[in-house]
PDB file of C-alpha atoms and ligand atoms in Angstrom:
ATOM      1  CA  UNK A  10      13.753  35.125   7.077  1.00  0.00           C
ATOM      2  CA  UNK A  11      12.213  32.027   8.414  1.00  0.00           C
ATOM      3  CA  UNK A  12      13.625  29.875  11.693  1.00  0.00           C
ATOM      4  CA  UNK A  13      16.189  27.438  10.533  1.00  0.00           C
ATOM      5  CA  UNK A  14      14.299  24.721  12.767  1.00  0.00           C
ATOM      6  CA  UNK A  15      11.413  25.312  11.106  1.00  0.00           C
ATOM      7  CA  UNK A  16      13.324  25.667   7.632  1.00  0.00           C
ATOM      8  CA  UNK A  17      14.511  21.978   7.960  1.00  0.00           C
ATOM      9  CA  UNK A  18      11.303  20.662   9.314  1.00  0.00           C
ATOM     10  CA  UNK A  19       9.452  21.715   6.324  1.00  0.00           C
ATOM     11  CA  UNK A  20      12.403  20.314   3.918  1.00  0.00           C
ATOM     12  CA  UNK A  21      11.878  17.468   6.010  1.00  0.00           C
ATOM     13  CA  UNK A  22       7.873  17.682   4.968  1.00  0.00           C
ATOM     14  CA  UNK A  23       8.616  18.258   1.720  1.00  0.00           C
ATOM     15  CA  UNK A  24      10.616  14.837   1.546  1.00  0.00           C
ATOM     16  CA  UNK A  25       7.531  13.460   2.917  1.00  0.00           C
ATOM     17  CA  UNK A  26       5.077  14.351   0.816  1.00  0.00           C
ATOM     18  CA  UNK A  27       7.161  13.417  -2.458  1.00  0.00           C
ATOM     19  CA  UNK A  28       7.693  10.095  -0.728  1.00  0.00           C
ATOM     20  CA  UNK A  29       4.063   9.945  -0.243  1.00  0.00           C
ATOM     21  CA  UNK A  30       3.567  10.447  -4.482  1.00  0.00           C
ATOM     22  CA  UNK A  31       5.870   8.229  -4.919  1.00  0.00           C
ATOM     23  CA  UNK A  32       4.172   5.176  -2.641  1.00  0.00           C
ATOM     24  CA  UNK A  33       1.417   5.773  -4.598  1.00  0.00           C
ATOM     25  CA  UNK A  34       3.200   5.704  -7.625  1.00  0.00           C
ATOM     26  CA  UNK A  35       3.978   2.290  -6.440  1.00  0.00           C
ATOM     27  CA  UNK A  36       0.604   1.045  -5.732  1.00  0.00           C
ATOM     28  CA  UNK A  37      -0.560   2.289  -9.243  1.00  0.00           C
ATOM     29  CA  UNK A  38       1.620   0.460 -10.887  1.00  0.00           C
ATOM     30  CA  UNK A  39       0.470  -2.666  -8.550  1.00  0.00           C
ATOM     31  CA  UNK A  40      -2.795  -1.996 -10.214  1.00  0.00           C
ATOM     32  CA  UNK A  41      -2.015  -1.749 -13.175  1.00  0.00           C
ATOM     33  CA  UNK A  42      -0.560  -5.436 -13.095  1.00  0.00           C
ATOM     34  CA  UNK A  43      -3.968  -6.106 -11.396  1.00  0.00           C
ATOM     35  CA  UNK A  44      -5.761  -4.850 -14.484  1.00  0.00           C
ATOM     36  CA  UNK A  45      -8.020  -2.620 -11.977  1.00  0.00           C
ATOM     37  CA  UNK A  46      -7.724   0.281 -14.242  1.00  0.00           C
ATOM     38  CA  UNK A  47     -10.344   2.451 -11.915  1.00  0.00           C
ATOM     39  CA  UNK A  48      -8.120   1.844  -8.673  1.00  0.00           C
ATOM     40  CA  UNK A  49      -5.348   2.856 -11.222  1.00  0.00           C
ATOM     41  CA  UNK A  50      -6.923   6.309 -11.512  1.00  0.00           C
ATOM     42  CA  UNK A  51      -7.670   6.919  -8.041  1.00  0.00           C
ATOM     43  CA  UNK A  52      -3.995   5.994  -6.993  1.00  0.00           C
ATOM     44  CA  UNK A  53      -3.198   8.646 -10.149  1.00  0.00           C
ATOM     45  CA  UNK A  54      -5.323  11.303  -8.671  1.00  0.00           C
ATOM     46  CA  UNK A  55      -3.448  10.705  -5.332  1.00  0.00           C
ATOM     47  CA  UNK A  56      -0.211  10.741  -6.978  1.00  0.00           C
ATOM     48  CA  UNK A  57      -1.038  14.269  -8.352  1.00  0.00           C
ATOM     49  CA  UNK A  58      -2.627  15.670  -5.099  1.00  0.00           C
ATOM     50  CA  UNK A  59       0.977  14.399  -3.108  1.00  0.00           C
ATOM     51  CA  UNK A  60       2.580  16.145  -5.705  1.00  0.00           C
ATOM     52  CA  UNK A  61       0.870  19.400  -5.218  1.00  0.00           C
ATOM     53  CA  UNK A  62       1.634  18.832  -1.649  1.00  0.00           C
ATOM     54  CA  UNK A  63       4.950  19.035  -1.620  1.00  0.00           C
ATOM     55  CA  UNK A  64       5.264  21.927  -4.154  1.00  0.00           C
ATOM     56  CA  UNK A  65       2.983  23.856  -1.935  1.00  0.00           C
ATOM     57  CA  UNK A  66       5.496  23.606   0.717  1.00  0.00           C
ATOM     58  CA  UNK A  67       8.010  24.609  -1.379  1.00  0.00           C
ATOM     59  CA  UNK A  68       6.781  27.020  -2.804  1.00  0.00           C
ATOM     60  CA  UNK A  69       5.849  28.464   0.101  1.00  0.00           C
ATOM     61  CA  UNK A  70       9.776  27.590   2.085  1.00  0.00           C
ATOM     62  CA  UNK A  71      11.102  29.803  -1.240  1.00  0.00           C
ATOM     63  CA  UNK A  72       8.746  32.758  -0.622  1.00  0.00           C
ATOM     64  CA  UNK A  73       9.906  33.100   2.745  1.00  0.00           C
ATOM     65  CA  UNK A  74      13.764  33.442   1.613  1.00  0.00           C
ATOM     66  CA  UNK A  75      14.514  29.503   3.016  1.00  0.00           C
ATOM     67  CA  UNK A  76      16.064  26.892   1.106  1.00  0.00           C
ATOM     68  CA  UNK A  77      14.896  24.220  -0.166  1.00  0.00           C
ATOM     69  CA  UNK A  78      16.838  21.017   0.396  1.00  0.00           C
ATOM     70  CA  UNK A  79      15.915  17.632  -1.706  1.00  0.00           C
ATOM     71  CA  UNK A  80      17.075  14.966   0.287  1.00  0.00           C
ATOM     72  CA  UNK A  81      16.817  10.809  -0.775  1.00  0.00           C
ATOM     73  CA  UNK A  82      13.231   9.086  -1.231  1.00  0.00           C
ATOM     74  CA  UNK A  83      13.068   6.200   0.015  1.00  0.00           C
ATOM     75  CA  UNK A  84      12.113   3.085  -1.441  1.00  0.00           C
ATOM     76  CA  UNK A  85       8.303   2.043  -1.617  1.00  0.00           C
ATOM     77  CA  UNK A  86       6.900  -1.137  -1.021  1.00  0.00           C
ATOM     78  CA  UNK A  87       5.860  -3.068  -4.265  1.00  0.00           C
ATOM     79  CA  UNK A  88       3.816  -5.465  -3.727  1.00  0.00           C
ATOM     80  CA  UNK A  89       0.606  -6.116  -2.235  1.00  0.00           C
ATOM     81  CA  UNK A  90      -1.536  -9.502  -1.396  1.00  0.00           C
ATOM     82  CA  UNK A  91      -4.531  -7.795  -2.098  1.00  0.00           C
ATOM     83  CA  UNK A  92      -6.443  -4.437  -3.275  1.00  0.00           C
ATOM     84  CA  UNK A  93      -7.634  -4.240   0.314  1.00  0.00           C
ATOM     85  CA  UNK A  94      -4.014  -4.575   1.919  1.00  0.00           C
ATOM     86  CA  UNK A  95      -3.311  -1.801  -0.423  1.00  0.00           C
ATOM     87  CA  UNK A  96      -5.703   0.837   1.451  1.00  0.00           C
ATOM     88  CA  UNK A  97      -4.929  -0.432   5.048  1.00  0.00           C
ATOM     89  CA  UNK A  98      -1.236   1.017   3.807  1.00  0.00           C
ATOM     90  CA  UNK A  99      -2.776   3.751   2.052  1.00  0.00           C
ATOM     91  CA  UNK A 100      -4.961   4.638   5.588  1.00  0.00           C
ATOM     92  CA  UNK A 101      -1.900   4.221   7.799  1.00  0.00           C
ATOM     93  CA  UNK A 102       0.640   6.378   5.686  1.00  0.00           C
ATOM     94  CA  UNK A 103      -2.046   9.011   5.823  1.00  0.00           C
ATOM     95  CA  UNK A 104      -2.262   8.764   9.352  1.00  0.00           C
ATOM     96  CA  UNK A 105       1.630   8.752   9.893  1.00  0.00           C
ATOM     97  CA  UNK A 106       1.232  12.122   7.498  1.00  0.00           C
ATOM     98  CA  UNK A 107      -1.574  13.952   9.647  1.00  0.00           C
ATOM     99  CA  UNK A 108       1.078  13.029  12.824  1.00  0.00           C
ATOM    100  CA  UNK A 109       3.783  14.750  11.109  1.00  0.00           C
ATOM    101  CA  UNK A 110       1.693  17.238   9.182  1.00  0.00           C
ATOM    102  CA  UNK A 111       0.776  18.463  13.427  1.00  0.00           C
ATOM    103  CA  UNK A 112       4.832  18.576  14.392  1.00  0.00           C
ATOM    104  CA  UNK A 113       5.085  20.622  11.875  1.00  0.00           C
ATOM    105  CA  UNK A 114       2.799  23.099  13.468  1.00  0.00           C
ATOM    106  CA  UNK A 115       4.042  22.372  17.088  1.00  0.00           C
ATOM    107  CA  UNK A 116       7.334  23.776  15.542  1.00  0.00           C
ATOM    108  CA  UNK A 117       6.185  26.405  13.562  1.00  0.00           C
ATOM    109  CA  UNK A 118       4.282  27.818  16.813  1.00  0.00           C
ATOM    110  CA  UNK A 119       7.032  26.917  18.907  1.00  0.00           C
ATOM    111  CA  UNK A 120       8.988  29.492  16.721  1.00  0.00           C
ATOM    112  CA  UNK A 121       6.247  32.365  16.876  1.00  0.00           C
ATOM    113  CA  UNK A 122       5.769  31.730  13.419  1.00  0.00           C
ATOM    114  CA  UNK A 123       2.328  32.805  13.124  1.00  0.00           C
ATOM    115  CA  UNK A 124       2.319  33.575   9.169  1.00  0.00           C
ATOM    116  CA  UNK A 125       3.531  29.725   8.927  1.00  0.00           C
ATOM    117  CA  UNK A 126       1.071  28.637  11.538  1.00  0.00           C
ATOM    118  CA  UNK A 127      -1.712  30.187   9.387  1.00  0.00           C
ATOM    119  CA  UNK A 128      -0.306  28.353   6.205  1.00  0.00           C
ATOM    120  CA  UNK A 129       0.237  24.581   8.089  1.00  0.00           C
ATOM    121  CA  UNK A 130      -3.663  24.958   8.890  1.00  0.00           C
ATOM    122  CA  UNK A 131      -4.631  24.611   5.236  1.00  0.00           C
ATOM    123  CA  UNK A 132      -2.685  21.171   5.212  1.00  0.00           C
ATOM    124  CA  UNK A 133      -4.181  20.025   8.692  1.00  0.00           C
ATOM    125  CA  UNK A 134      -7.430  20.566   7.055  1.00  0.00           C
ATOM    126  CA  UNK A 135      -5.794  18.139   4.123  1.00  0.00           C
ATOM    127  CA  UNK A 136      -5.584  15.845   6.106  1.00  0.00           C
ATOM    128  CA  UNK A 137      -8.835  15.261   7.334  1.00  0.00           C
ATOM    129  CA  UNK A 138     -10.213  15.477   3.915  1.00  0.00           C
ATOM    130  CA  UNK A 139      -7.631  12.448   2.780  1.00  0.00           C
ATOM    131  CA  UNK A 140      -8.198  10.930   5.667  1.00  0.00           C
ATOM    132  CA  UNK A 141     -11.809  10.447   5.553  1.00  0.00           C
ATOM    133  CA  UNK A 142     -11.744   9.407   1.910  1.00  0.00           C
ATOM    134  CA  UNK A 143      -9.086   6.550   2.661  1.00  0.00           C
ATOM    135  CA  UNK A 144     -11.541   5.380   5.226  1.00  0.00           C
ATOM    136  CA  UNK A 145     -14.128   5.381   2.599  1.00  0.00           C
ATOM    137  CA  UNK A 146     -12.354   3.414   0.439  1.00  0.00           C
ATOM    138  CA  UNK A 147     -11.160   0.646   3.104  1.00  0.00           C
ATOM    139  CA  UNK A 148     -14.509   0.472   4.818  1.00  0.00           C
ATOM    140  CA  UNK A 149     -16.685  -0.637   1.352  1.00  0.00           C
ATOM    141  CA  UNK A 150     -13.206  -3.039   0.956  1.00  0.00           C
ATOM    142  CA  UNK A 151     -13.879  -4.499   4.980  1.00  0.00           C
ATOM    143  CA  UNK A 152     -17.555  -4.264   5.209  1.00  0.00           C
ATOM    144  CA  UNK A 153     -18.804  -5.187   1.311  1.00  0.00           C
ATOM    145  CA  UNK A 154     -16.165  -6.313  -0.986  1.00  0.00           C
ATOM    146  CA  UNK A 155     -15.498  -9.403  -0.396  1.00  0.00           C
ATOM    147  CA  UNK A 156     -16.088 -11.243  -3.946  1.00  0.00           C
ATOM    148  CA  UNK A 157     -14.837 -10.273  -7.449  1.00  0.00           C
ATOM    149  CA  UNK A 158     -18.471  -9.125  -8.545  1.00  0.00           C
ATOM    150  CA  UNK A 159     -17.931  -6.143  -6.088  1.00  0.00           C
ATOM    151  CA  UNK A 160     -14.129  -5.533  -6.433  1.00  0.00           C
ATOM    152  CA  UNK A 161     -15.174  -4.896 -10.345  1.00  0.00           C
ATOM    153  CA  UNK A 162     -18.089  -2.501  -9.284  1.00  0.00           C
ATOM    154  CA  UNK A 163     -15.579  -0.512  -6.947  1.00  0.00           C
ATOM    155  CA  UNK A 164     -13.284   0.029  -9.299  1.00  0.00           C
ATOM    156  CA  UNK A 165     -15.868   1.634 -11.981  1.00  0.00           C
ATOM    157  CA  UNK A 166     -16.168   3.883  -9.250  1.00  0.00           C
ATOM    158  CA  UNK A 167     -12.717   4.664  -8.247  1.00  0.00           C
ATOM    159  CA  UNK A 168     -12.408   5.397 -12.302  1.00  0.00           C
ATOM    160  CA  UNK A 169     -14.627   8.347 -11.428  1.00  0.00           C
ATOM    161  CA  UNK A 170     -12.659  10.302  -9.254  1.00  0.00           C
ATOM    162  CA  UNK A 171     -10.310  13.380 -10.814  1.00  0.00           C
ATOM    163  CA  UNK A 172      -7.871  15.837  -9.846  1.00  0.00           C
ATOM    164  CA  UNK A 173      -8.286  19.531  -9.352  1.00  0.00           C
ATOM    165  CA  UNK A 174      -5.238  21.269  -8.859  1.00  0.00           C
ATOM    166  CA  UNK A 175      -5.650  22.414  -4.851  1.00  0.00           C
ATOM    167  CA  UNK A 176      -6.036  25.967  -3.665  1.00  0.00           C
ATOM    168  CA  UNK A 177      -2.945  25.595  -1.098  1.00  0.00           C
ATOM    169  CA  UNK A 178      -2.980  28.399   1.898  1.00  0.00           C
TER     170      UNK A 178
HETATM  171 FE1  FEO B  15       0.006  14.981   1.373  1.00  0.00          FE
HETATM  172 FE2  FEO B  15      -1.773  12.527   1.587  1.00  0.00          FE
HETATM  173  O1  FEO B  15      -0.743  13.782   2.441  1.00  0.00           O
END
């Protein structure tokens, strides 16, 4: 039976990550209004990845005899003043996630949990991954895009990018 601490902190992760789909829910739609149909897809792909998240950690709180507890979302933001304010949010919700995503473990080890411990590393891992290609992103935003011209380049990229369902654990 897992620790109750660590039961509610993962509920708690679980929230998280569906608020996380969600956001980006939010900022697809934004570009959709945009007409940036390539951003559109990346935000999808992100949308799918958050929601693999959070069924990984469910998944995983059920197979350990906890209970899973769906608490509110909260509401997103909905609009942005530009493609490029959209990835400074993107970068800094990923960063809040890696912070939280690392509590997790400090309770899960805290507990002797070692089985969890060995499961929270595959998300840690995550997290760089997301991390790095939100950074991507922003930095041709910052350093190149600055015009239309490019904006409409970027986004034929962005349409490139697709989903495969992630080997959690
Ligand atoms: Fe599930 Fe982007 O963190």
């Amino acid at each position: 039976m897992i620790n109750g601490k660590l039961e509610e902190a993962i509920n708690e992760q679980i929230n998280a990550e569906l608020f996380a789909e969600y956001f980006y829910l939010s900022m697809y739609a934004y570009f959709e209004r945009m007409n940036l149909q390539g951003f559109k897809n990346w935000m999808n792909v992100q949308m799918q990845e958050e929601h693999a998240h959070a069924m990984g950690l469910f998944e995983y709180l059920q197979n350990r005899g906890g209970k899973v507890v769906l608490e509110q979302i909260e509401k997103p933001k909905t609009d942005w003043s530009s493609p490029k304010e959209v990835f400074e949010d993107v970068q800094k919700h990923e960063q809040l996630v890696t912070s939280k995503i690392n509590a997790l473990m400090d309770i899960a080890e805290e507990v002797h949990d070692r089985a969890a411990v060995s499961f929270l590393d595959w998300y840690l891992k995550e997290q760089v991954e997301e991390e790095l290609n939100v950074g991507n992103v922003l930095k041709t935003l910052n350093l190149i895009c600055d015009d239309k011209q490019c904006l409409y380049m970027l986004d034929k990229e962005m349409a490139a990018r697709t989903f495969t369902a992630p080997q959690i654990g």
